[in-house]
mmCIF file of C-alpha atoms in Angstrom:
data_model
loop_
_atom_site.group_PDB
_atom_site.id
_atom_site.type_symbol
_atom_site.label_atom_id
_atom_site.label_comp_id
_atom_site.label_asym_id
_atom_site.label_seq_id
_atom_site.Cartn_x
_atom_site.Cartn_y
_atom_site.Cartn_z
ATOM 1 C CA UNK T 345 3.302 39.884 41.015
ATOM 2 C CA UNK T 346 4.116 39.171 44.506
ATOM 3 C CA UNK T 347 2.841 40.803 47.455
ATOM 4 C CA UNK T 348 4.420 40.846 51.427
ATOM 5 C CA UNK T 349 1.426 40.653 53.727
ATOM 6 C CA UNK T 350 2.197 41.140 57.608
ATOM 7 C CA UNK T 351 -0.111 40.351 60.315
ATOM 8 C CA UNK T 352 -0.311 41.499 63.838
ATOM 9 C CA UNK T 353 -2.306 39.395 65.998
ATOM 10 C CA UNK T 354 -4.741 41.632 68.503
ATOM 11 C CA UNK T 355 -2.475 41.236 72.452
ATOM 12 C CA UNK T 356 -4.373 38.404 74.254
ATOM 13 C CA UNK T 357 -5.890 36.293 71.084
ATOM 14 C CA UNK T 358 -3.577 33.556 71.661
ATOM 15 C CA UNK T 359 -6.744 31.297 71.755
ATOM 16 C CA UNK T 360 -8.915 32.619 68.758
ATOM 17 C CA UNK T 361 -5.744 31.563 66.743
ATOM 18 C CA UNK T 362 -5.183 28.379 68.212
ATOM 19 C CA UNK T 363 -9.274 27.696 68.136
ATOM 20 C CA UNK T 364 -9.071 28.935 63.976
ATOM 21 C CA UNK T 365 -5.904 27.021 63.090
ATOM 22 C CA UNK T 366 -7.223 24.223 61.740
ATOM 23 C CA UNK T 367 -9.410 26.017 58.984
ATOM 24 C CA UNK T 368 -6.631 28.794 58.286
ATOM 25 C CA UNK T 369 -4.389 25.692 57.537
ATOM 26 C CA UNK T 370 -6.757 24.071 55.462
ATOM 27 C CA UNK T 371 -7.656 27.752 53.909
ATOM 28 C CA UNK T 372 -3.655 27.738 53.196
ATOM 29 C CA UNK T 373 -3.512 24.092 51.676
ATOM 30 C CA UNK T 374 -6.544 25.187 49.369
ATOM 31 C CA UNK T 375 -4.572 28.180 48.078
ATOM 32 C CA UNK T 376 -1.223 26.604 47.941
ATOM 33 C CA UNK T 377 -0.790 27.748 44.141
ATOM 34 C CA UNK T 378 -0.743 31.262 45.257
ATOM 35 C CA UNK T 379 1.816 31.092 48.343
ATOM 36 C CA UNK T 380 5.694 31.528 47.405
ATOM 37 C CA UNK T 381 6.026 31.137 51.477
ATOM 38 C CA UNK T 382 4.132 31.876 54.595
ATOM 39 C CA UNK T 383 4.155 31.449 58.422
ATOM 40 C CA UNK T 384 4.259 32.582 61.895
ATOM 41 C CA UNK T 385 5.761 35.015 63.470
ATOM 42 C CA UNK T 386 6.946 33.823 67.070
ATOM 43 C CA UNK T 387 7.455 35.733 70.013
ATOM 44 C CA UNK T 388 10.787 35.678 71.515
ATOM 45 C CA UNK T 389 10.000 31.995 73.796
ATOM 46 C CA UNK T 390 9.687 30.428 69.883
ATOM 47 C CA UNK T 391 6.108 29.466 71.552
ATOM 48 C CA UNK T 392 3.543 31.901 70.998
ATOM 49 C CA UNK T 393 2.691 33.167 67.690
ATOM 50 C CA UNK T 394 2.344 37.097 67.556
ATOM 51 C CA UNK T 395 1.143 37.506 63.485
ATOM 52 C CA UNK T 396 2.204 36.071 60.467
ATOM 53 C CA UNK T 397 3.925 36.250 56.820
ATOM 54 C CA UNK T 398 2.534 35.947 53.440
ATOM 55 C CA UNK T 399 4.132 36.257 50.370
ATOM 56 C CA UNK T 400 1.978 35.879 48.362
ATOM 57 C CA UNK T 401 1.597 35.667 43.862
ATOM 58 C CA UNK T 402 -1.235 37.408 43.013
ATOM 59 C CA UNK T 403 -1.916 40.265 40.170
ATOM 60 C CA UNK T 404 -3.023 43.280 42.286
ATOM 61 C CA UNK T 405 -3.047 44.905 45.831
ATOM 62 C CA UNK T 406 -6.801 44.474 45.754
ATOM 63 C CA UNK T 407 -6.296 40.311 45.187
ATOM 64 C CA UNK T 408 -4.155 40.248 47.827
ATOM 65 C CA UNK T 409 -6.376 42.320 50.581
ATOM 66 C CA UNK T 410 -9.303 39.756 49.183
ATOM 67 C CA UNK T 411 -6.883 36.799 49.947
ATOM 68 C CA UNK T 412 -6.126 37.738 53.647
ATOM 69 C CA UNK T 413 -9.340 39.297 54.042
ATOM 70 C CA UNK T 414 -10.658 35.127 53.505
ATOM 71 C CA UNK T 415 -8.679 33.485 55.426
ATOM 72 C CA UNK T 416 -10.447 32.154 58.915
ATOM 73 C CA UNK T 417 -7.578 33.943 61.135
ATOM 74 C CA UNK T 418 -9.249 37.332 59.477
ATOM 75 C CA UNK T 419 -12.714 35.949 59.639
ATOM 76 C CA UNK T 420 -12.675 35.321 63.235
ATOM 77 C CA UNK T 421 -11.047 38.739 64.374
ATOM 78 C CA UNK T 422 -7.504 38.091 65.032
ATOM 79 C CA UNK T 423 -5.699 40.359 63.617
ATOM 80 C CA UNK T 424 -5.157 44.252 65.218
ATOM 81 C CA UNK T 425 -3.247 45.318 61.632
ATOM 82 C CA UNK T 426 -2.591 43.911 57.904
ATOM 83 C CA UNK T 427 -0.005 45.524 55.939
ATOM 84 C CA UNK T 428 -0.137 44.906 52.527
ATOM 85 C CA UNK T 429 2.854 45.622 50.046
ATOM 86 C CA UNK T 430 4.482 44.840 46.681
ATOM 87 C CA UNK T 431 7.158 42.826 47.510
ATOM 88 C CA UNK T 432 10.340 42.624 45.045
ATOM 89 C CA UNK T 433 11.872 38.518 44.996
ATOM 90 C CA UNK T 434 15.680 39.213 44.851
ATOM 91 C CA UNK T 435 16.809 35.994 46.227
ATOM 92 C CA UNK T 436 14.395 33.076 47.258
ATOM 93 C CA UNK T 437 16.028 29.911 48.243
ATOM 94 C CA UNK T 438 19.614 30.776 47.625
ATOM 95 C CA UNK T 439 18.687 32.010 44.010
ATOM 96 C CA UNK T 440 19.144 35.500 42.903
ATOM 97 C CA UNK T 441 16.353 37.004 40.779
ATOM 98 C CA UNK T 442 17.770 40.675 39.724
#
């Protein structure tokens, strides 16, 4: 069942994410199977990132809060706000679903 997870990085954090990237990437390649997509949000320069996207293929709400919960971006305080929702695929890739 998917899930959309939204993250808002705390204002000023620009470096806790750029010091955590490497093990958030490798916490991302370790969970690949679970992923339908994921990245960055940018600000408006295309430079700095302000929070991220998950959509993510898990079973329950409670999977997916455990999921973003792990990952090092989360560990090491990052984030100022997680949304967590079911997520309906409609299209994905230029292929409708409904």
């Amino acid at each position: 069942m998917p899930y959309f997870i939204e993250t808002f990085d705390k204002p000023d954090h620009q470096q806790v994410r750029l010091d955590n990237r490497p093990a958030h990437l490798a916490f991302l390649e370790e969970h690949k199977e679970l992923l339908l997509a994921c990245g960055a949000k940018l600000a408006d320069d295309g430079d700095a990132a302000t929070g991220g996207v998950y959509l993510l293929d898990v079973e329950t709400r409670a999977a997916a809060g455990e999921f973003i919960a792990a990952d090092p971006f989360a560990k090491a305080g990052l984030f100022a706000d997680v949304k967590v929702l079911r997520w309906r695929k409609a299209y994905l890739d230029g292929t409708g679903y409904l």
